[in-house]
PDB file of C-alpha atoms in Angstrom:
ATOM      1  CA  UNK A   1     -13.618 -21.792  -0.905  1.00 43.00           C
ATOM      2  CA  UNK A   2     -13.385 -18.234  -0.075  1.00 47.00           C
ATOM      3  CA  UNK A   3     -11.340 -17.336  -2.733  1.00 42.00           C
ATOM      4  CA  UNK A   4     -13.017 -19.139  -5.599  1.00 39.00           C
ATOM      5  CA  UNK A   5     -16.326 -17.691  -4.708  1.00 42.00           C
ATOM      6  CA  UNK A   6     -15.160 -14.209  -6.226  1.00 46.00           C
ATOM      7  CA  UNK A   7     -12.937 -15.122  -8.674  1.00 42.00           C
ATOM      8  CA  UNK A   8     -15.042 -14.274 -11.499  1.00 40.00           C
ATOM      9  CA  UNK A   9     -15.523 -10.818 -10.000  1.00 46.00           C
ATOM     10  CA  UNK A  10     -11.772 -10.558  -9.298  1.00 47.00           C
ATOM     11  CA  UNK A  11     -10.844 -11.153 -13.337  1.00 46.00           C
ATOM     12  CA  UNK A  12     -13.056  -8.547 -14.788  1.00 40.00           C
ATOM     13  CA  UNK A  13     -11.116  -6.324 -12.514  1.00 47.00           C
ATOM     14  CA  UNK A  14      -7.904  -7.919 -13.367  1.00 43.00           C
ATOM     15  CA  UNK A  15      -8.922  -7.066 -16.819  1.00 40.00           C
ATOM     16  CA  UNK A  16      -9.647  -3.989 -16.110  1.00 40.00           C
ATOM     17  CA  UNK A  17      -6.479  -2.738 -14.033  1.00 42.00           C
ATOM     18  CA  UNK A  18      -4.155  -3.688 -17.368  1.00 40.00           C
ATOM     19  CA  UNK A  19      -5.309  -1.188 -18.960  1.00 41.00           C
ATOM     20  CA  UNK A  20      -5.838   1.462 -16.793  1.00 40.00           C
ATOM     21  CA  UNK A  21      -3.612   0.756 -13.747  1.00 41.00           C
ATOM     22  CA  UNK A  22      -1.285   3.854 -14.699  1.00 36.00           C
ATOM     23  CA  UNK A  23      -4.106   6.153 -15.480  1.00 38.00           C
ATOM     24  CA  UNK A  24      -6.702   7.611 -13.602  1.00 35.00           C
ATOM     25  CA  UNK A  25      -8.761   5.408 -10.771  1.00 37.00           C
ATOM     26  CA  UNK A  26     -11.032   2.487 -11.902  1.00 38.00           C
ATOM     27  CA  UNK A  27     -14.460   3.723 -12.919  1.00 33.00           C
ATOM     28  CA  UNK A  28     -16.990   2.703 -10.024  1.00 35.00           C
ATOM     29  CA  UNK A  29     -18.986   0.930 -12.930  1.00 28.00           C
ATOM     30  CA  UNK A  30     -16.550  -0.791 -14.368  1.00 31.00           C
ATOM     31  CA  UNK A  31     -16.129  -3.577 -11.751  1.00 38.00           C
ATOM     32  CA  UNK A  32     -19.015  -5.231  -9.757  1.00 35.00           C
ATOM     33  CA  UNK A  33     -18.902  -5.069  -5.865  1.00 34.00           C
ATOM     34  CA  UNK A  34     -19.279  -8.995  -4.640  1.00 39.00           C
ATOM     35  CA  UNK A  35     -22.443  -9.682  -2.936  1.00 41.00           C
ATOM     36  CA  UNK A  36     -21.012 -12.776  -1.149  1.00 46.00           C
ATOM     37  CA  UNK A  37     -17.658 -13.900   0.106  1.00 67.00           C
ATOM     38  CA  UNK A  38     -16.431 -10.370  -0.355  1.00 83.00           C
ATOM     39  CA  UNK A  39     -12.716  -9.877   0.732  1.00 94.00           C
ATOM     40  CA  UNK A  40     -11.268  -7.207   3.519  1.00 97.00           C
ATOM     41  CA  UNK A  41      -7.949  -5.572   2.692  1.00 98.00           C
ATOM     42  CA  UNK A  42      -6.870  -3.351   5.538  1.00 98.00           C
ATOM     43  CA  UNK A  43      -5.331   0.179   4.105  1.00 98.00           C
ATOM     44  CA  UNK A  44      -2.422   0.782   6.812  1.00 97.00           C
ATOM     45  CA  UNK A  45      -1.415   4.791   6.394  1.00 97.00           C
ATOM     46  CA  UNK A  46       1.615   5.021   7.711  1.00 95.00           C
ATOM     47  CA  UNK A  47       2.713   7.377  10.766  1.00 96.00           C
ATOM     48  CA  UNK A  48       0.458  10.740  11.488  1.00 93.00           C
ATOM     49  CA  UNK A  49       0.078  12.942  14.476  1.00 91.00           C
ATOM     50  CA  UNK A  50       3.487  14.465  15.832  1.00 90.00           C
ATOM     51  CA  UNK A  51       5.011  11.244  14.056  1.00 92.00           C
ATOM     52  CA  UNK A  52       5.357  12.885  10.558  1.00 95.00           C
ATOM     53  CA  UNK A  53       7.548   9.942   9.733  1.00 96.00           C
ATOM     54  CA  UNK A  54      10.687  11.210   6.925  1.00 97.00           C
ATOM     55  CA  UNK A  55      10.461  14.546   5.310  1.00 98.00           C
ATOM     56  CA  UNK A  56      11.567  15.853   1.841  1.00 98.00           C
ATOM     57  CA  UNK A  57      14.369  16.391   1.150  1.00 95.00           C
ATOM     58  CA  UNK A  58      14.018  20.249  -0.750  1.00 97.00           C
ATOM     59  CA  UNK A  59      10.448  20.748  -0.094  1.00 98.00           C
ATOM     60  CA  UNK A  60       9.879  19.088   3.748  1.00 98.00           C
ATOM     61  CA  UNK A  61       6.788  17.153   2.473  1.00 98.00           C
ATOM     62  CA  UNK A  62       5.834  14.743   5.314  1.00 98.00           C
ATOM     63  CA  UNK A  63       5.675  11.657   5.004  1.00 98.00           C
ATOM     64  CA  UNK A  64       2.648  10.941   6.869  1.00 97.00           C
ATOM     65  CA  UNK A  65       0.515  13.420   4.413  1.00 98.00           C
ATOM     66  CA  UNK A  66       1.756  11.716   1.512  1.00 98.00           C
ATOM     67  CA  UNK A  67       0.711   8.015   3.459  1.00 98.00           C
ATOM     68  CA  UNK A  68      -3.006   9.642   3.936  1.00 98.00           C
ATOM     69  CA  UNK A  69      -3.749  11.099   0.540  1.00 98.00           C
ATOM     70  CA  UNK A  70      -2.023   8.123  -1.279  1.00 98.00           C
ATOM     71  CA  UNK A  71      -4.310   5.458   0.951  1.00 98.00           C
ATOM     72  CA  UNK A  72      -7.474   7.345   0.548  1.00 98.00           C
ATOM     73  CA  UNK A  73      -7.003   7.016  -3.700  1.00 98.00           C
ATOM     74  CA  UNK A  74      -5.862   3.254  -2.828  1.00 98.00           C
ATOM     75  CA  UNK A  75      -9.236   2.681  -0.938  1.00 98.00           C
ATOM     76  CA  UNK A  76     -10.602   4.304  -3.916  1.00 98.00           C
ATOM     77  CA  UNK A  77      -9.234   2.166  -6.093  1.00 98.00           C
ATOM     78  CA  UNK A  78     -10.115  -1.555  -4.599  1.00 98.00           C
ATOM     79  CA  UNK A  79     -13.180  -0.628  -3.197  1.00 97.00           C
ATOM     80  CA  UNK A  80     -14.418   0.248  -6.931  1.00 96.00           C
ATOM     81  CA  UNK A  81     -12.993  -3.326  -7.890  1.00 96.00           C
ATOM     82  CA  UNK A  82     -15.124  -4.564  -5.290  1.00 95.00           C
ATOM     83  CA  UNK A  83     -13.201  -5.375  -2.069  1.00 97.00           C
ATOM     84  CA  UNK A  84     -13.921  -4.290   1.292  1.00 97.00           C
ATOM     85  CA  UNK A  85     -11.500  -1.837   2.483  1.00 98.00           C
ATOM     86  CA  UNK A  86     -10.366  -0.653   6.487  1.00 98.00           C
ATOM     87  CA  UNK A  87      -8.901   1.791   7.405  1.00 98.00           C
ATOM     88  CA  UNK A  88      -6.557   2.130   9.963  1.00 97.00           C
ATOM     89  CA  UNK A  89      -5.779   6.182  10.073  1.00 94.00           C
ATOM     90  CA  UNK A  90      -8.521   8.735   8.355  1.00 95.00           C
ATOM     91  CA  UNK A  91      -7.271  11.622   9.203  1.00 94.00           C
ATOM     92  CA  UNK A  92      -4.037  13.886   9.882  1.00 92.00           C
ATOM     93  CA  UNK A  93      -3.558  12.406  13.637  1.00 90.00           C
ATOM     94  CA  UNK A  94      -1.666   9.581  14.808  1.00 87.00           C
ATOM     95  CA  UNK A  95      -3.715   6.714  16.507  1.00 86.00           C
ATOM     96  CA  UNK A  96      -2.625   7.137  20.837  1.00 85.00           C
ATOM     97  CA  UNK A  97      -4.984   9.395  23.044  1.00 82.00           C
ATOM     98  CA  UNK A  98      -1.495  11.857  23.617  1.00 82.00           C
ATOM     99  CA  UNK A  99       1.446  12.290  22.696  1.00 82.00           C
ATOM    100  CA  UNK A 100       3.042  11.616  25.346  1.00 84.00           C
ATOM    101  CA  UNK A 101       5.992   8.991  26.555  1.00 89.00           C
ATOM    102  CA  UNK A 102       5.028   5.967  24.601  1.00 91.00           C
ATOM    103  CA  UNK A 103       2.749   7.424  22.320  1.00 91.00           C
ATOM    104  CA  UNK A 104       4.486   5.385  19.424  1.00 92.00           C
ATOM    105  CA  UNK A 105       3.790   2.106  20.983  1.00 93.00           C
ATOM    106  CA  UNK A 106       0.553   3.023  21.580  1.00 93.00           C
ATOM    107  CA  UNK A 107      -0.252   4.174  18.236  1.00 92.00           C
ATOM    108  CA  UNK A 108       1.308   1.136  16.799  1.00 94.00           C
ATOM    109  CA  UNK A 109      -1.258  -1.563  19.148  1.00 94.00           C
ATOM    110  CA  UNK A 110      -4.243   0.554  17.741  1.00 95.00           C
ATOM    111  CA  UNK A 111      -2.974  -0.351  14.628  1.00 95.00           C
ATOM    112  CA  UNK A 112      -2.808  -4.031  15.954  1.00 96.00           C
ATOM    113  CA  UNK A 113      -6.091  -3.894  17.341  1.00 96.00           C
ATOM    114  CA  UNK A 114      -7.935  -2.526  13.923  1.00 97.00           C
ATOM    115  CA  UNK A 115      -6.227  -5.502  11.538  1.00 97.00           C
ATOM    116  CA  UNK A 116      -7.489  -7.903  14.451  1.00 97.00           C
ATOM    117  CA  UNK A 117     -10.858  -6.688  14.400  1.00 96.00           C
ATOM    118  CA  UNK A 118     -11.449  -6.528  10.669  1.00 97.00           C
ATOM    119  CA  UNK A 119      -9.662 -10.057   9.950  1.00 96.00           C
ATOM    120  CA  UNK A 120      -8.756  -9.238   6.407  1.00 97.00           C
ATOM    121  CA  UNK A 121      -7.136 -11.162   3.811  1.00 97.00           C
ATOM    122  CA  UNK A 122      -4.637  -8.922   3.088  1.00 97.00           C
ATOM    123  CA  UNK A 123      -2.867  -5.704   4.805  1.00 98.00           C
ATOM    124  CA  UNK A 124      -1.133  -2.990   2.134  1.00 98.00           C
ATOM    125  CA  UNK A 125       0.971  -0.574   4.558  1.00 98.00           C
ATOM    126  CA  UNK A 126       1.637   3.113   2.756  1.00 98.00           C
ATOM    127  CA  UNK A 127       5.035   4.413   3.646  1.00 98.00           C
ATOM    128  CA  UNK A 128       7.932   6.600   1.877  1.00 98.00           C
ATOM    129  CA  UNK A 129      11.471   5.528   1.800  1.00 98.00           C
ATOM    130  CA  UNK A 130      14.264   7.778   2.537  1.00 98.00           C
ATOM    131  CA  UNK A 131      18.554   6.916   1.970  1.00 97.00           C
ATOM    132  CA  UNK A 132      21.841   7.968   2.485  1.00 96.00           C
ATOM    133  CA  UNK A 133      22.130   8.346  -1.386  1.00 97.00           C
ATOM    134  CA  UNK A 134      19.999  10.654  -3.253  1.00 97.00           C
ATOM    135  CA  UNK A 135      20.137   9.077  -6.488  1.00 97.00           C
ATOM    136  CA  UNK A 136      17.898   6.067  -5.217  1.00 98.00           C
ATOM    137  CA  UNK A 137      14.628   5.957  -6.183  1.00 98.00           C
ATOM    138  CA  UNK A 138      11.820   4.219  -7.028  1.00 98.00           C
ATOM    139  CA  UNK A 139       8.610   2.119  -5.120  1.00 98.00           C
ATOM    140  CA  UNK A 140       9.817  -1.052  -2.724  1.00 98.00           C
ATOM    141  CA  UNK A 141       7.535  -3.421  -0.784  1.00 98.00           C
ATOM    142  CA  UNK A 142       8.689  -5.169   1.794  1.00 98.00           C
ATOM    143  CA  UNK A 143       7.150  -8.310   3.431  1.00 97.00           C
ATOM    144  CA  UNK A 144       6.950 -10.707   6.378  1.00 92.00           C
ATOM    145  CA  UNK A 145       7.939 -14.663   5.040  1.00 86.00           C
ATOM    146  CA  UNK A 146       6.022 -16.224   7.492  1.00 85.00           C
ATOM    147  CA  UNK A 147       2.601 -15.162   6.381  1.00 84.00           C
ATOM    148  CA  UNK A 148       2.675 -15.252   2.754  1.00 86.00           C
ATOM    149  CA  UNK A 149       3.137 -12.148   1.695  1.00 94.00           C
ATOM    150  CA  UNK A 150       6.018 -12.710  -0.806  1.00 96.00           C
ATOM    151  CA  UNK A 151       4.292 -13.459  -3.954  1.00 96.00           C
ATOM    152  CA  UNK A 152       1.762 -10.118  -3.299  1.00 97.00           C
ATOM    153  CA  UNK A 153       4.961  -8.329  -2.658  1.00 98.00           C
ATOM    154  CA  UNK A 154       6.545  -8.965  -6.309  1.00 98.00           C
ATOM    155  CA  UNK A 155       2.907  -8.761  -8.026  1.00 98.00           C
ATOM    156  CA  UNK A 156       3.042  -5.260  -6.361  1.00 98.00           C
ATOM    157  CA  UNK A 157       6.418  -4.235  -6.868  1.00 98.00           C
ATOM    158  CA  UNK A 158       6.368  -5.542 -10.441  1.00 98.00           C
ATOM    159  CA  UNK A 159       3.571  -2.785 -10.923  1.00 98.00           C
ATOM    160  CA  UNK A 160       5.284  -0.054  -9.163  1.00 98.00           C
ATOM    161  CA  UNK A 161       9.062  -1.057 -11.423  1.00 98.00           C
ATOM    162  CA  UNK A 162       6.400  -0.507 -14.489  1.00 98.00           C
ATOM    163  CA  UNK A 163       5.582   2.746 -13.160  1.00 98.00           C
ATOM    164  CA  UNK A 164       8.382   4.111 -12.603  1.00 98.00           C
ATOM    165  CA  UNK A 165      10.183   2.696 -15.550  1.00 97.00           C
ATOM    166  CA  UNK A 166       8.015   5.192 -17.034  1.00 96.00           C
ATOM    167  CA  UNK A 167      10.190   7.994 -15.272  1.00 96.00           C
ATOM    168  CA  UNK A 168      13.556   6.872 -16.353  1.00 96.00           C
ATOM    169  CA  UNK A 169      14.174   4.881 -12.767  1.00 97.00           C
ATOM    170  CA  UNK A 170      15.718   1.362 -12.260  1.00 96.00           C
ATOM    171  CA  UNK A 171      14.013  -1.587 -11.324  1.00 97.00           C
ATOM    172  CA  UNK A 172      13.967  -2.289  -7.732  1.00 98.00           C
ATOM    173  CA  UNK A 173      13.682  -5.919  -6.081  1.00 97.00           C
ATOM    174  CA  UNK A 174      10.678  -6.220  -3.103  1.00 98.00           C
ATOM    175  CA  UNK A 175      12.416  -7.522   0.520  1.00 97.00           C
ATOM    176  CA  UNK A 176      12.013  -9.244   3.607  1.00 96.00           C
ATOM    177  CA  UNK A 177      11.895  -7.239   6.222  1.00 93.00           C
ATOM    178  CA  UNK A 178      10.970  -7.102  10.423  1.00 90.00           C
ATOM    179  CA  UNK A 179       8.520  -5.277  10.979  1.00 95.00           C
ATOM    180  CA  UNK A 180       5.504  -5.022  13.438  1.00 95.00           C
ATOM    181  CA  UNK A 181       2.621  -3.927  11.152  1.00 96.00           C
ATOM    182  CA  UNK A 182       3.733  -6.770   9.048  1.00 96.00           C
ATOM    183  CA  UNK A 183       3.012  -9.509  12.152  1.00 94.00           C
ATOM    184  CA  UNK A 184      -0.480  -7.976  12.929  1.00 95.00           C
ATOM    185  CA  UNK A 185      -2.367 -10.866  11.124  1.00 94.00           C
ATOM    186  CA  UNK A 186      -2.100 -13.950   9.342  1.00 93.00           C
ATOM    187  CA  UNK A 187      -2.809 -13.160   6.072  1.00 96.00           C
ATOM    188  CA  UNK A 188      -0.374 -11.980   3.508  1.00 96.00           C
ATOM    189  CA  UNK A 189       1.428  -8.191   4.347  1.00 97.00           C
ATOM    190  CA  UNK A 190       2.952  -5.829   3.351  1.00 98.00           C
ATOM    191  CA  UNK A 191       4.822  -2.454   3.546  1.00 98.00           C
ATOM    192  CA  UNK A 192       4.538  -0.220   0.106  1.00 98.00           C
ATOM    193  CA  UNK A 193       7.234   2.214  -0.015  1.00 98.00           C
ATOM    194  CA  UNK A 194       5.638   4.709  -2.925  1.00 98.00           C
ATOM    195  CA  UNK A 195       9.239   6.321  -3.262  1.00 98.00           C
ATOM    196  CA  UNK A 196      12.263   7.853  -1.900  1.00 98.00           C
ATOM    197  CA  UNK A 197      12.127  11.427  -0.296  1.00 98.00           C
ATOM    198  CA  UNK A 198      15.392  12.023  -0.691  1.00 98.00           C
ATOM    199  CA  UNK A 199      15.535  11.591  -4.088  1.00 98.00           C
ATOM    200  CA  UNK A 200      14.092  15.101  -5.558  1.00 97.00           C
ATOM    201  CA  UNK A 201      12.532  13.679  -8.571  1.00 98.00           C
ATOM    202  CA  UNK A 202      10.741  11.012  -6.444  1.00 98.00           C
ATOM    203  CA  UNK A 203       9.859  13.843  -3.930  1.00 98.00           C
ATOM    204  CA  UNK A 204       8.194  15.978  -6.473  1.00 98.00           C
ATOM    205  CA  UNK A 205       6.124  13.275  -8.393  1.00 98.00           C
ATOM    206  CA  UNK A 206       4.831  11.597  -5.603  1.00 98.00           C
ATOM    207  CA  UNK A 207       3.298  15.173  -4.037  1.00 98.00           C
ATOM    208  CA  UNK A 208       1.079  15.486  -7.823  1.00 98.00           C
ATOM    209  CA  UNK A 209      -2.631  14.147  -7.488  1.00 98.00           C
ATOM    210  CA  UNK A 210      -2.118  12.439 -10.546  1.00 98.00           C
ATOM    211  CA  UNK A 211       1.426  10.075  -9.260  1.00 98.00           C
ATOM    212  CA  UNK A 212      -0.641   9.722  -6.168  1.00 98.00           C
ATOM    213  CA  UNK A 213      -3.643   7.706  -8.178  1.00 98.00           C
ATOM    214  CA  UNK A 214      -0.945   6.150 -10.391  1.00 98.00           C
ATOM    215  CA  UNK A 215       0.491   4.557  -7.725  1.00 98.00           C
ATOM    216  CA  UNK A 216      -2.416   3.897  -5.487  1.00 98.00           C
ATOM    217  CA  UNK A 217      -3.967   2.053  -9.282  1.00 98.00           C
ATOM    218  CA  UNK A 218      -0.517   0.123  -9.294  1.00 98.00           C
ATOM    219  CA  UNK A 219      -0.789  -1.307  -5.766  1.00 98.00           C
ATOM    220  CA  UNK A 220      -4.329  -2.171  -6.853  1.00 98.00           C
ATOM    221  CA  UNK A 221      -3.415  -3.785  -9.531  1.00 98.00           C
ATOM    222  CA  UNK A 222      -0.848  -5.422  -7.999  1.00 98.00           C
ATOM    223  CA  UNK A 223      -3.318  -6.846  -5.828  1.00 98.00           C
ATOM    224  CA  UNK A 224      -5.548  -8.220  -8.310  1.00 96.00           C
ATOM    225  CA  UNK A 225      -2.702 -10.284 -10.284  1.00 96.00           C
ATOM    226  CA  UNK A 226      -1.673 -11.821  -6.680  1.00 96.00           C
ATOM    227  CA  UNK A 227      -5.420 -12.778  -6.322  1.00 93.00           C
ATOM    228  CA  UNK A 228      -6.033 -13.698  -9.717  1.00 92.00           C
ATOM    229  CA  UNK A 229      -3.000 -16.394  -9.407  1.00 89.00           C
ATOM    230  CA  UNK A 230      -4.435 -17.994  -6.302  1.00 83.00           C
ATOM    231  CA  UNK A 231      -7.896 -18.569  -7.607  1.00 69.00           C
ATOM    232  CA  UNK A 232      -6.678 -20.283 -10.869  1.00 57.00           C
TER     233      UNK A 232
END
C-alpha cells in the first residue's frame, strides 16, 4: 500500500513540523526524501497574469503575488519533508497563451491539464480571502466532499487557527465549497485561503517573508498530520 510504504518517512517529518511548523522552513536535513513510493502534491498558485485576483485593501497588494511567493516557500517546505511537489504557475503570468476573451477558462483547463498529468495524491490551492466586513480575518480552507478532502481540510485549518491565534484572531471553521480546481482530480483538495485582504492586519502580515513561511510551514504541517492519520 502506497501509503504505508512511506509512513515511517512521513512521522519523522510529522515530528519534525510540531516543533517548527510556526518558525522558519524545515531544514533540508532534517527529513529524508523517500526513495520509493514517494507522494505528488500539486502546489495550485492561485490567479496570475492580468487576473491579479483581490487586492489590499490600504496597500493594493495582489493577490496573485502573495499566491506565488507563499507556494514557492510551501514547495519549500514539503519537498524538504520529502514529497514530490508540481507546480502549476512559476512565475508572475497567468496560464492561457493571451489574454484575450476567455482567457480565464483557458487558464483554468491548464490548470486541469497539469493536476491530470502529475496524478498526485493531494492538491493544496493558495488563495487570499477578501469580505464585506473588515474585521474578518484569519486562514480558511475550503474543500470538495466528494473526494476526500475534508479531514486534510481541518488538519490544515487547525494549523492555520494555531497560527493565527498567535495574532489575537478567532478561530475559523474549514468549508465546503464548489469549486473547479477542487474537481481536477480524485484525490483529496483543497483551497487555502492564507487570510483576508481586507482586513489590514491580515493584509500587512501576510506581505512579511517571515508570515509567508509561517504559513506555507502550517499548510505543511497540516499535511503531514492528515497523512500521518491515514497510515496508522
Amino acid at each position: 500500500m502506497r501509503f504505508f510504504a512511506v509512513f515511517t518517512a512521513l512521522m519523522i517529518g510529522f515530528f519534525v513540523a510540531v516543533g517548527m511548523c510556526f518558525g522558519v522552513l524545515f531544514s533540508p536535513a532534517a527529513v529524508s526524501a523517500f526513495d520509493e513510493g514517494k507522494m505528488r502534491i500539486v502546489v495550485d498558485a492561485g490567479h496570475g497574469g492580468v487576473d491579479g485576483g483581490v487586492c489590499g485593501k490600504r496597500t493594493g497588494v495582489k493577490e496573485s503575488d502573495l499566491n506565488l511567493s507563499i507556494a514557492f516557500f510551501l514547495q519549500d517546505a514539503l519537498t524538504d519533508m520529502g514529497f514530490e511537489v508540481v507546480m502549476t504557475r512559476k512565475t508572475e503570468s497567468g496560464l492561457y497563451d493571451a489574454a484575450t476573451k476567455g482567457f480565464k477558462r483557458r487558464d483554468m483547463q491548464r490548470r486541469k491539464e497539469i493536476i491530470e498529468g502529475a496524478s498526485p495524491d493531494l492538491v493544496l490551492s493558495v488563495h487570499q480571502n477578501f469580505y464585506s466586513a473588515s474585521s474578518v480575518r484569519g486562514g480558511q480552507v475550503f474543500y470538495l466532499e466528494k473526494t476526500g478532502g475534508e479531514e486534510l481540510a481541518n488538519s490544515i485549518q487547525k494549523r492555520l487557527n494555531e497560527l493565527y491565534q498567535k495574532d489575537g484572531a478567532k478561530n475559523r471553521q474549514s468549508k465546503q465549497g464548489e469549486y473547479f480546481i477542487l474537481d481536477c482530480a480524485a484525490c483529496p483538495s483543497v483551497i487555502v485561503e492564507c487570510g483576508f485582504l481586507s482586513n489590514s492586519q491580515d493584509e500587512a502580515l501576510l506581505q512579511k517573508e517571515s508570515w509567508q513561511k509561517q504559513i506555507a510551514a502550517a499548510i505543511a504541517g497540516g499535511v503531514l498530520e492528515y497523512f500521518a492519520s491515514n497510515t496508522a
